[in-house]
Amino acid sequence: MIVALLLAQAASTDAYLDQGRQRWEQVSRQIWEFAETGLQEKRSAAYLEDLLEKEGFKVQRGVGQLPTAFVATAGSGSPVVAVLAEYDALPELSQKAGESSKAPTAAGAPGHGCGHNLLGTAAVAAGVAANRARIERKLPGTIQIFGTPAEEILIGKTFMIMAGAFKDTDAVLSWHPDDNNEIDPGKRTALTATDVEFFGKTSHAAASPWLGRSALDALEVFEHSMALMREHILPTARIHRVIKNGGVVANVIPEYAKLQMWLRDANMSNVEEMIGRMRKAADGAALATETRAKVSVLASVRNPIGNEVLGRLMQKELERVGAPRWDESDVAFAKALQKELGMEQAGMDSAVAPFGRGKGSTASSDIGEVSAAAPLAELRVAARPIGTAAHHWAQTACAAHPTGGKGMLVASKVLAASLVDLLQDPASVQAAKAELAKATKGKPYASPLAADAKPTVF
């Protein structure tokens, strides 16, 4: 009897989302067309904020020094359950919708190469569906929808936490488009993003080069040192860099050079060890070239603290809803993309993986910071072909294709039903909080950023 009742209750949120499918696909497509990068998501944020206000949510705009962040709230009292929405795009990843070969909408334009138009829309749809169920069933509790900008530069959620946005939140659910369907607490890595700057002395490169001290030389020595270091880091570690400034003209010795470097690994202690070695490399390069080095931390996120209570609750709903149901045209599109990318033409994932299979990942996210402030679990749903990756034009193409829409629908159903489950089961909420307290040994959240830090685009 109880099981039948729970299934019927879940079916009501499913039915609402099925009935509104076209609406949510239009919302997703609009955000896809906005394609605004981190801290620039003005139209995307306003669009979602206005929608939520019309749905009866109280919306706080401009949270945590972030004009494009919001917190939408409905209901009152405990438990306070939340879902995370993201809506930032990536630079230079525009792509025509549903095109299986590279075809930018405009050269150099941004695009949703991580599918955040799907992510944000599914989260909002789930929150709306769960709130309707809360009202219909007269359930106690509060639903929050966090609009979290600038995930791609890993700062939005951290500044929101620092502003106290999550202080009353009991449980947080999240999701991300992927090439599979799973809930795996070990799916993210820790990361620190830095600027490495060198300061030298300018001079005429032909007439008096001996009077100059090249910041570019220092940068090159530093780069070589880091390249050699790659042999001596763990297999789980990754180092990425891009030169932001290497001088202006060849006949003037550069007095300034800047490189941006991101370091990531399975946990923050490993990242911190690499950062220490990186600082030595920068100082050594400066010493060798008689310049000065400066290393600045831009962003830092820990690997998420897994929460089995929330993860298994969402796993139950994922298994109930099932993987997206693909048709022949979806599979044909997927295989065309895979062929274009030179990979096995395996199509789309149609299975639900077992809970916590430990597949691992090299991706990072500021949800790691949220997981230290409140219990959190993250869902993955297939919204792109097997074997393809995010941060690629292929994901942009999928994010405005039926494959992305079908993944988004499944995610919204799982999130909505899970939110309602938590409202109906305060004991699970308390168990999730106890699990986090045990993992953190009761220590309060400590931000990796300075208390006076300001959000900046980098």
CSV table of C-alpha atoms in Angstrom, one decimal:
chain,number,residue,atom,x,y,z
A,1,MET,CA,0.0,0.0,0.0
A,2,ILE,CA,2.8,2.5,1.0
A,3,VAL,CA,4.9,1.6,-2.0
A,4,ALA,CA,1.9,2.0,-4.3
A,5,LEU,CA,1.2,5.4,-2.7
A,6,LEU,CA,4.7,6.6,-3.2
A,7,LEU,CA,4.7,5.5,-6.8
A,8,ALA,CA,1.5,7.4,-7.4
A,9,GLN,CA,3.0,10.5,-5.8
A,10,ALA,CA,6.1,10.3,-8.0
A,11,ALA,CA,3.9,9.7,-11.1
A,12,SER,CA,2.2,13.0,-10.4
A,13,THR,CA,5.4,15.0,-10.8
A,14,ASP,CA,6.3,12.9,-13.8
A,15,ALA,CA,3.0,13.6,-15.4
A,16,TYR,CA,3.3,17.4,-14.8
A,17,LEU,CA,6.8,17.4,-16.4
A,18,ASP,CA,5.6,15.2,-19.3
A,19,GLN,CA,2.7,17.6,-19.9
A,20,GLY,CA,4.9,20.6,-19.8
A,21,ARG,CA,7.7,19.1,-21.9
A,22,GLN,CA,7.4,21.5,-24.8
A,23,ARG,CA,7.5,24.5,-22.4
A,24,TRP,CA,10.7,23.3,-20.8
A,25,GLU,CA,12.3,22.6,-24.1
A,26,GLN,CA,11.5,26.1,-25.1
A,27,VAL,CA,13.1,27.4,-21.9
A,28,SER,CA,16.2,25.4,-22.6
A,29,ARG,CA,16.4,26.5,-26.2
A,30,GLN,CA,16.1,30.2,-25.2
A,31,ILE,CA,19.0,29.8,-22.7
A,32,TRP,CA,21.0,27.9,-25.4
A,33,GLU,CA,20.5,30.9,-27.7
A,34,PHE,CA,21.5,33.4,-25.1
A,35,ALA,CA,24.8,31.5,-24.6
A,36,GLU,CA,26.2,33.9,-22.0
A,37,THR,CA,29.5,33.2,-20.3
A,38,GLY,CA,30.3,33.3,-16.6
A,39,LEU,CA,29.2,36.4,-14.8
A,40,GLN,CA,27.6,37.7,-18.0
A,41,GLU,CA,24.4,35.6,-17.8
A,42,LYS,CA,22.1,38.6,-17.4
A,43,ARG,CA,19.4,37.5,-19.8
A,44,SER,CA,19.6,33.9,-18.8
A,45,ALA,CA,19.3,34.6,-15.1
A,46,ALA,CA,16.5,37.2,-15.5
A,47,TYR,CA,14.6,34.8,-17.7
A,48,LEU,CA,14.6,32.1,-15.1
A,49,GLU,CA,14.0,34.5,-12.2
A,50,ASP,CA,10.9,35.9,-14.0
A,51,LEU,CA,9.6,32.4,-14.7
A,52,LEU,CA,10.0,31.4,-11.0
A,53,GLU,CA,8.3,34.5,-9.7
A,54,LYS,CA,5.3,33.7,-12.0
A,55,GLU,CA,5.3,30.2,-10.4
A,56,GLY,CA,4.9,31.6,-7.0
A,57,PHE,CA,8.5,31.5,-5.8
A,58,LYS,CA,10.0,34.4,-3.8
A,59,VAL,CA,13.2,35.3,-5.7
A,60,GLN,CA,16.2,37.0,-4.2
A,61,ARG,CA,18.4,38.4,-7.0
A,62,GLY,CA,22.0,39.3,-7.1
A,63,VAL,CA,23.2,37.0,-4.3
A,64,GLY,CA,26.8,37.0,-3.0
A,65,GLN,CA,28.2,39.9,-5.0
A,66,LEU,CA,27.0,38.1,-8.1
A,67,PRO,CA,24.4,40.1,-10.2
A,68,THR,CA,23.5,36.9,-12.1
A,69,ALA,CA,23.0,34.7,-9.0
A,70,PHE,CA,19.6,34.1,-7.4
A,71,VAL,CA,17.8,32.1,-4.7
A,72,ALA,CA,14.2,31.2,-5.3
A,73,THR,CA,12.2,30.0,-2.3
A,74,ALA,CA,8.7,28.4,-1.8
A,75,GLY,CA,7.1,27.0,1.3
A,76,SER,CA,8.2,27.4,4.9
A,77,GLY,CA,9.7,25.4,7.7
A,78,SER,CA,11.7,22.2,7.7
A,79,PRO,CA,13.1,20.4,5.9
A,80,VAL,CA,14.7,22.8,3.5
A,81,VAL,CA,15.6,21.0,0.3
A,82,ALA,CA,17.3,22.5,-2.7
A,83,VAL,CA,18.3,22.0,-6.3
A,84,LEU,CA,21.2,23.7,-8.2
A,85,ALA,CA,20.7,25.5,-11.5
A,86,GLU,CA,23.5,26.5,-13.8
A,87,TYR,CA,23.2,28.5,-17.1
A,88,ASP,CA,26.7,29.8,-18.1
A,89,ALA,CA,28.1,29.0,-21.6
A,90,LEU,CA,31.7,28.5,-22.7
A,91,PRO,CA,33.8,30.8,-24.9
A,92,GLU,CA,34.3,29.9,-28.6
A,93,LEU,CA,32.0,26.8,-28.5
A,94,SER,CA,29.0,28.0,-30.6
A,95,GLN,CA,27.6,25.4,-32.9
A,96,LYS,CA,24.5,25.1,-35.1
A,97,ALA,CA,21.8,23.0,-33.4
A,98,GLY,CA,21.8,19.4,-34.3
A,99,GLU,CA,24.7,19.6,-36.7
A,100,SER,CA,27.0,16.5,-36.6
A,101,SER,CA,30.0,18.3,-38.1
A,102,LYS,CA,31.6,21.5,-36.8
A,103,ALA,CA,29.5,24.5,-37.9
A,104,PRO,CA,29.8,27.5,-35.5
A,105,THR,CA,26.8,29.9,-35.4
A,106,ALA,CA,29.4,32.7,-35.5
A,107,ALA,CA,33.2,32.5,-35.5
A,108,GLY,CA,34.5,32.8,-31.9
A,109,ALA,CA,31.0,33.0,-30.4
A,110,PRO,CA,30.2,31.3,-27.0
A,111,GLY,CA,28.1,28.2,-26.9
A,112,HIS,CA,26.6,25.7,-24.4
A,113,GLY,CA,29.5,23.2,-24.7
A,114,CYS,CA,28.7,21.8,-21.2
A,115,GLY,CA,25.0,21.7,-21.6
A,116,HIS,CA,24.2,24.2,-18.9
A,117,ASN,CA,21.0,25.3,-20.7
A,118,LEU,CA,19.8,21.7,-20.0
A,119,LEU,CA,21.1,21.7,-16.5
A,120,GLY,CA,19.5,25.0,-15.4
A,121,THR,CA,16.2,24.2,-17.1
A,122,ALA,CA,15.8,20.7,-15.6
A,123,ALA,CA,16.6,22.1,-12.1
A,124,VAL,CA,14.1,24.8,-12.4
A,125,ALA,CA,11.5,22.5,-13.9
A,126,ALA,CA,12.1,20.0,-11.0
A,127,GLY,CA,11.7,22.7,-8.4
A,128,VAL,CA,8.5,23.9,-9.9
A,129,ALA,CA,7.1,20.4,-10.2
A,130,ALA,CA,8.1,19.5,-6.6
A,131,ASN,CA,6.6,22.8,-5.3
A,132,ARG,CA,3.3,22.0,-7.0
A,133,ALA,CA,3.3,18.6,-5.3
A,134,ARG,CA,4.1,20.2,-2.0
A,135,ILE,CA,1.1,22.5,-2.3
A,136,GLU,CA,-1.3,19.8,-3.5
A,137,ARG,CA,-0.3,17.4,-0.7
A,138,LYS,CA,0.0,20.1,1.9
A,139,LEU,CA,3.6,19.0,2.8
A,140,PRO,CA,5.6,20.8,5.3
A,141,GLY,CA,9.0,22.2,4.3
A,142,THR,CA,10.8,24.6,2.0
A,143,ILE,CA,12.0,24.2,-1.6
A,144,GLN,CA,15.0,26.3,-2.8
A,145,ILE,CA,16.3,26.7,-6.3
A,146,PHE,CA,19.8,28.2,-6.4
A,147,GLY,CA,20.7,30.0,-9.6
A,148,THR,CA,24.5,29.6,-9.6
A,149,PRO,CA,26.4,31.5,-12.3
A,150,ALA,CA,30.0,31.2,-13.4
A,151,GLU,CA,30.4,27.4,-12.8
A,152,GLU,CA,32.9,27.2,-15.7
A,153,ILE,CA,35.3,29.5,-13.8
A,154,LEU,CA,34.4,27.7,-10.5
A,155,ILE,CA,33.5,30.7,-8.4
A,156,GLY,CA,29.7,31.2,-8.3
A,157,LYS,CA,28.7,28.8,-5.6
A,158,THR,CA,31.6,29.6,-3.4
A,159,PHE,CA,30.7,33.3,-3.3
A,160,MET,CA,27.0,32.3,-2.6
A,161,ILE,CA,28.1,30.1,0.3
A,162,MET,CA,30.3,32.9,1.7
A,163,ALA,CA,27.2,35.2,1.5
A,164,GLY,CA,25.2,32.7,3.7
A,165,ALA,CA,22.9,31.5,0.9
A,166,PHE,CA,23.1,27.9,2.0
A,167,LYS,CA,23.1,28.4,5.8
A,168,ASP,CA,19.6,27.1,6.3
A,169,THR,CA,19.7,24.4,3.6
A,170,ASP,CA,19.3,20.8,4.8
A,171,ALA,CA,19.9,18.9,1.5
A,172,VAL,CA,21.0,19.8,-2.0
A,173,LEU,CA,20.4,17.9,-5.3
A,174,SER,CA,22.3,18.5,-8.5
A,175,TRP,CA,22.7,17.0,-11.9
A,176,HIS,CA,24.8,17.3,-15.1
A,177,PRO,CA,24.4,16.2,-18.7
A,178,ASP,CA,26.8,13.3,-19.5
A,179,ASP,CA,27.1,10.3,-21.8
A,180,ASN,CA,25.8,7.9,-19.2
A,181,ASN,CA,23.1,7.5,-16.5
A,182,GLU,CA,24.5,7.2,-13.0
A,183,ILE,CA,25.0,8.5,-9.5
A,184,ASP,CA,28.6,8.3,-8.5
A,185,PRO,CA,29.8,10.2,-5.4
A,186,GLY,CA,33.5,10.0,-6.6
A,187,LYS,CA,32.9,11.7,-9.9
A,188,ARG,CA,34.7,15.0,-9.4
A,189,THR,CA,38.2,16.3,-8.7
A,190,ALA,CA,39.7,19.1,-6.7
A,191,LEU,CA,41.1,22.1,-8.6
A,192,THR,CA,43.0,25.3,-8.0
A,193,ALA,CA,43.2,28.0,-10.8
A,194,THR,CA,46.1,30.4,-10.7
A,195,ASP,CA,47.6,33.4,-12.5
A,196,VAL,CA,51.4,33.2,-12.7
A,197,GLU,CA,52.9,36.6,-13.5
A,198,PHE,CA,56.5,37.7,-14.2
A,199,PHE,CA,57.8,41.2,-13.9
A,200,GLY,CA,61.0,42.2,-15.7
A,201,LYS,CA,62.6,45.3,-17.2
A,202,THR,CA,62.0,46.6,-20.7
A,203,SER,CA,64.6,47.6,-23.2
A,204,HIS,CA,65.3,47.9,-26.9
A,205,ALA,CA,65.7,44.3,-28.1
A,206,ALA,CA,68.4,45.2,-30.6
A,207,ALA,CA,70.1,48.4,-29.4
A,208,SER,CA,70.4,47.5,-25.7
A,209,PRO,CA,69.1,44.0,-24.8
A,210,TRP,CA,71.6,43.7,-22.0
A,211,LEU,CA,69.7,46.3,-20.1
A,212,GLY,CA,66.5,44.4,-20.2
A,213,ARG,CA,65.2,41.4,-18.2
A,214,SER,CA,62.6,39.5,-20.1
A,215,ALA,CA,59.4,38.5,-18.3
A,216,LEU,CA,58.8,36.2,-21.3
A,217,ASP,CA,62.1,34.4,-20.7
A,218,ALA,CA,61.0,33.8,-17.1
A,219,LEU,CA,57.6,32.5,-18.3
A,220,GLU,CA,59.4,30.1,-20.7
A,221,VAL,CA,61.7,28.8,-18.0
A,222,PHE,CA,58.7,28.3,-15.7
A,223,GLU,CA,56.8,26.4,-18.4
A,224,HIS,CA,59.7,24.1,-19.0
A,225,SER,CA,60.0,23.4,-15.3
A,226,MET,CA,56.3,22.5,-15.1
A,227,ALA,CA,56.6,20.3,-18.2
A,228,LEU,CA,59.4,18.4,-16.5
A,229,MET,CA,57.3,18.1,-13.3
A,230,ARG,CA,54.6,16.3,-15.2
A,231,GLU,CA,56.7,13.1,-15.1
A,232,HIS,CA,56.7,13.3,-11.3
A,233,ILE,CA,53.0,13.8,-10.5
A,234,LEU,CA,50.3,11.2,-9.8
A,235,PRO,CA,48.4,9.6,-12.7
A,236,THR,CA,45.2,11.3,-11.4
A,237,ALA,CA,46.7,14.8,-11.7
A,238,ARG,CA,46.2,17.2,-14.5
A,239,ILE,CA,47.9,20.5,-15.4
A,240,HIS,CA,46.5,22.9,-17.9
A,241,ARG,CA,47.7,26.3,-19.0
A,242,VAL,CA,47.3,29.2,-21.4
A,243,ILE,CA,49.5,32.2,-22.0
A,244,LYS,CA,47.5,35.3,-21.4
A,245,ASN,CA,50.3,37.8,-22.1
A,246,GLY,CA,53.7,37.2,-23.6
A,247,GLY,CA,54.7,40.8,-24.6
A,248,VAL,CA,53.5,43.1,-27.3
A,249,VAL,CA,56.1,43.4,-30.0
A,250,ALA,CA,59.2,41.4,-30.8
A,251,ASN,CA,61.7,44.4,-30.7
A,252,VAL,CA,60.8,45.4,-27.2
A,253,ILE,CA,61.9,43.1,-24.3
A,254,PRO,CA,58.7,42.2,-22.5
A,255,GLU,CA,58.6,43.6,-18.9
A,256,TYR,CA,55.4,41.7,-18.2
A,257,ALA,CA,54.2,38.2,-18.9
A,258,LYS,CA,51.3,36.2,-17.5
A,259,LEU,CA,50.2,32.6,-17.7
A,260,GLN,CA,47.1,31.0,-16.3
A,261,MET,CA,47.5,27.5,-14.9
A,262,TRP,CA,45.0,25.1,-13.5
A,263,LEU,CA,46.0,22.2,-11.4
A,264,ARG,CA,43.7,19.3,-10.4
A,265,ASP,CA,43.8,15.9,-8.8
A,266,ALA,CA,41.6,13.5,-6.9
A,267,ASN,CA,41.7,15.5,-3.6
A,268,MET,CA,42.8,18.9,-2.4
A,269,SER,CA,45.8,17.8,-0.5
A,270,ASN,CA,47.3,16.5,-3.7
A,271,VAL,CA,46.5,19.8,-5.4
A,272,GLU,CA,48.1,21.8,-2.6
A,273,GLU,CA,51.3,19.7,-2.9
A,274,MET,CA,51.4,20.5,-6.6
A,275,ILE,CA,50.8,24.2,-5.9
A,276,GLY,CA,53.7,24.3,-3.6
A,277,ARG,CA,56.0,22.8,-6.2
A,278,MET,CA,54.6,25.2,-8.8
A,279,ARG,CA,55.4,28.2,-6.6
A,280,LYS,CA,59.0,26.9,-6.3
A,281,ALA,CA,59.2,26.6,-10.1
A,282,ALA,CA,58.0,30.2,-10.5
A,283,ASP,CA,60.5,31.5,-8.0
A,284,GLY,CA,63.2,29.5,-9.6
A,285,ALA,CA,62.4,30.9,-13.1
A,286,ALA,CA,62.4,34.4,-11.7
A,287,LEU,CA,65.8,33.8,-10.0
A,288,ALA,CA,67.3,32.5,-13.2
A,289,THR,CA,66.1,35.4,-15.3
A,290,GLU,CA,66.5,38.2,-12.7
A,291,THR,CA,62.8,39.0,-12.8
A,292,ARG,CA,60.1,38.8,-10.1
A,293,ALA,CA,57.3,36.2,-9.9
A,294,LYS,CA,53.8,36.4,-8.5
A,295,VAL,CA,51.3,33.5,-8.1
A,296,SER,CA,47.7,34.4,-7.4
A,297,VAL,CA,44.9,32.0,-6.7
A,298,LEU,CA,41.8,32.8,-8.8
A,299,ALA,CA,39.6,29.9,-7.7
A,300,SER,CA,39.8,26.7,-5.7
A,301,VAL,CA,37.3,23.9,-5.3
A,302,ARG,CA,37.5,20.7,-3.3
A,303,ASN,CA,36.5,17.3,-4.6
A,304,PRO,CA,32.8,16.7,-3.5
A,305,ILE,CA,32.1,15.1,-0.2
A,306,GLY,CA,29.9,12.1,-1.2
A,307,ASN,CA,26.6,11.6,0.5
A,308,GLU,CA,25.3,8.0,0.3
A,309,VAL,CA,21.9,8.8,1.9
A,310,LEU,CA,21.0,11.3,-0.8
A,311,GLY,CA,22.8,9.4,-3.5
A,312,ARG,CA,20.8,6.2,-2.9
A,313,LEU,CA,17.6,8.1,-2.7
A,314,MET,CA,18.2,9.6,-6.1
A,315,GLN,CA,19.4,6.2,-7.4
A,316,LYS,CA,16.0,4.8,-6.5
A,317,GLU,CA,14.3,7.5,-8.5
A,318,LEU,CA,16.7,7.1,-11.4
A,319,GLU,CA,15.9,3.4,-11.6
A,320,ARG,CA,12.2,4.1,-11.4
A,321,VAL,CA,12.2,6.7,-14.1
A,322,GLY,CA,14.7,4.8,-16.3
A,323,ALA,CA,17.2,6.0,-18.8
A,324,PRO,CA,16.1,8.3,-21.7
A,325,ARG,CA,14.3,6.5,-24.4
A,326,TRP,CA,16.0,7.1,-27.7
A,327,ASP,CA,14.5,6.7,-31.2
A,328,GLU,CA,16.2,5.8,-34.5
A,329,SER,CA,16.8,9.5,-35.3
A,330,ASP,CA,18.5,10.0,-31.9
A,331,VAL,CA,20.8,7.0,-32.5
A,332,ALA,CA,21.6,8.1,-36.1
A,333,PHE,CA,22.5,11.6,-34.9
A,334,ALA,CA,24.7,10.1,-32.2
A,335,LYS,CA,26.5,7.8,-34.5
A,336,ALA,CA,27.0,10.6,-37.1
A,337,LEU,CA,28.7,12.7,-34.3
A,338,GLN,CA,30.8,9.7,-33.2
A,339,LYS,CA,31.9,9.1,-36.8
A,340,GLU,CA,32.8,12.7,-37.2
A,341,LEU,CA,34.9,12.6,-34.0
A,342,GLY,CA,36.7,9.4,-35.1
A,343,MET,CA,35.3,7.2,-32.3
A,344,GLU,CA,33.4,4.0,-32.0
A,345,GLN,CA,29.8,4.5,-33.3
A,346,ALA,CA,28.2,3.2,-30.0
A,347,GLY,CA,25.1,5.5,-30.1
A,348,MET,CA,23.4,6.6,-26.9
A,349,ASP,CA,23.5,5.0,-23.4
A,350,SER,CA,20.2,3.3,-22.6
A,351,ALA,CA,21.1,1.7,-19.3
A,352,VAL,CA,21.2,2.9,-15.6
A,353,ALA,CA,24.5,2.2,-14.0
A,354,PRO,CA,24.6,0.7,-10.4
A,355,PHE,CA,25.1,3.2,-7.6
A,356,GLY,CA,28.6,4.4,-7.0
A,357,ARG,CA,30.5,2.2,-9.4
A,358,GLY,CA,33.6,4.3,-8.9
A,359,LYS,CA,34.3,5.1,-12.6
A,360,GLY,CA,36.0,8.3,-11.6
A,361,SER,CA,36.4,11.5,-13.5
A,362,THR,CA,38.9,14.3,-14.3
A,363,ALA,CA,36.3,17.1,-14.2
A,364,SER,CA,35.9,19.6,-11.4
A,365,SER,CA,33.0,21.8,-10.2
A,366,ASP,CA,32.1,24.3,-7.5
A,367,ILE,CA,29.5,21.8,-6.3
A,368,GLY,CA,32.4,20.5,-4.3
A,369,GLU,CA,32.2,23.6,-2.1
A,370,VAL,CA,28.5,23.2,-1.7
A,371,SER,CA,29.0,19.6,-0.6
A,372,ALA,CA,31.1,20.9,2.4
A,373,ALA,CA,28.4,23.4,3.4
A,374,ALA,CA,25.3,21.1,3.0
A,375,PRO,CA,24.7,17.4,2.2
A,376,LEU,CA,24.8,17.0,-1.6
A,377,ALA,CA,24.3,14.4,-4.3
A,378,GLU,CA,24.8,14.7,-8.0
A,379,LEU,CA,23.0,12.9,-10.8
A,380,ARG,CA,24.3,12.2,-14.3
A,381,VAL,CA,22.0,11.6,-17.2
A,382,ALA,CA,22.9,10.9,-20.8
A,383,ALA,CA,22.4,13.9,-23.1
A,384,ARG,CA,25.2,13.3,-25.6
A,385,PRO,CA,26.6,10.2,-27.4
A,386,ILE,CA,28.7,7.6,-25.6
A,387,GLY,CA,32.3,8.5,-25.4
A,388,THR,CA,31.9,12.2,-26.2
A,389,ALA,CA,33.0,14.8,-23.8
A,390,ALA,CA,31.8,18.2,-22.6
A,391,HIS,CA,33.6,21.4,-23.4
A,392,HIS,CA,33.3,20.6,-27.1
A,393,TRP,CA,31.2,21.8,-30.0
A,394,ALA,CA,29.5,18.4,-30.1
A,395,GLN,CA,27.9,19.0,-26.7
A,396,THR,CA,26.7,22.4,-27.9
A,397,ALA,CA,25.0,20.6,-30.8
A,398,CYS,CA,23.4,18.0,-28.5
A,399,ALA,CA,22.2,20.7,-26.1
A,400,ALA,CA,19.7,22.0,-28.7
A,401,HIS,CA,18.9,18.5,-30.1
A,402,PRO,CA,16.2,16.0,-29.0
A,403,THR,CA,18.9,13.9,-27.4
A,404,GLY,CA,19.7,16.7,-25.0
A,405,GLY,CA,16.0,17.4,-24.4
A,406,LYS,CA,15.3,13.7,-23.5
A,407,GLY,CA,18.1,13.6,-21.0
A,408,MET,CA,16.9,16.9,-19.5
A,409,LEU,CA,13.4,15.4,-19.1
A,410,VAL,CA,14.7,12.4,-17.2
A,411,ALA,CA,16.8,14.5,-15.0
A,412,SER,CA,13.9,16.8,-14.1
A,413,LYS,CA,11.8,13.8,-13.2
A,414,VAL,CA,14.4,12.3,-10.9
A,415,LEU,CA,15.2,15.6,-9.2
A,416,ALA,CA,11.5,16.5,-8.7
A,417,ALA,CA,10.6,13.1,-7.2
A,418,SER,CA,13.7,13.1,-5.0
A,419,LEU,CA,12.8,16.6,-3.7
A,420,VAL,CA,9.3,15.4,-2.8
A,421,ASP,CA,10.8,12.2,-1.2
A,422,LEU,CA,12.9,14.4,1.1
A,423,LEU,CA,9.9,16.6,2.1
A,424,GLN,CA,8.0,13.4,3.0
A,425,ASP,CA,10.9,11.8,4.8
A,426,PRO,CA,12.6,14.1,7.3
A,427,ALA,CA,14.5,11.2,8.8
A,428,SER,CA,16.5,10.8,5.5
A,429,VAL,CA,17.3,14.5,5.6
A,430,GLN,CA,18.6,14.1,9.2
A,431,ALA,CA,20.6,11.0,8.2
A,432,ALA,CA,22.2,12.9,5.3
A,433,LYS,CA,23.2,15.7,7.6
A,434,ALA,CA,24.6,13.3,10.1
A,435,GLU,CA,26.7,11.7,7.3
A,436,LEU,CA,28.1,15.1,6.3
A,437,ALA,CA,28.9,15.9,9.9
A,438,LYS,CA,30.8,12.6,10.3
A,439,ALA,CA,32.7,13.2,7.0
A,440,THR,CA,33.7,16.7,8.1
A,441,LYS,CA,34.2,15.8,11.7
A,442,GLY,CA,31.8,18.5,12.6
A,443,LYS,CA,34.0,21.3,11.3
A,444,PRO,CA,32.2,24.3,9.8
A,445,TYR,CA,32.6,25.2,6.2
A,446,ALA,CA,35.8,27.1,5.4
A,447,SER,CA,36.1,29.0,2.1
A,448,PRO,CA,39.2,28.5,0.0
A,449,LEU,CA,38.9,32.2,-1.0
A,450,ALA,CA,39.9,35.2,1.1
A,451,ALA,CA,37.1,36.8,3.1
A,452,ASP,CA,37.5,40.0,1.0
A,453,ALA,CA,37.7,38.2,-2.4
A,454,LYS,CA,35.7,39.7,-5.3
A,455,PRO,CA,34.2,37.8,-8.2
A,456,THR,CA,36.2,38.4,-11.4
A,457,VAL,CA,36.2,37.0,-14.9
A,458,PHE,CA,39.4,35.2,-15.7
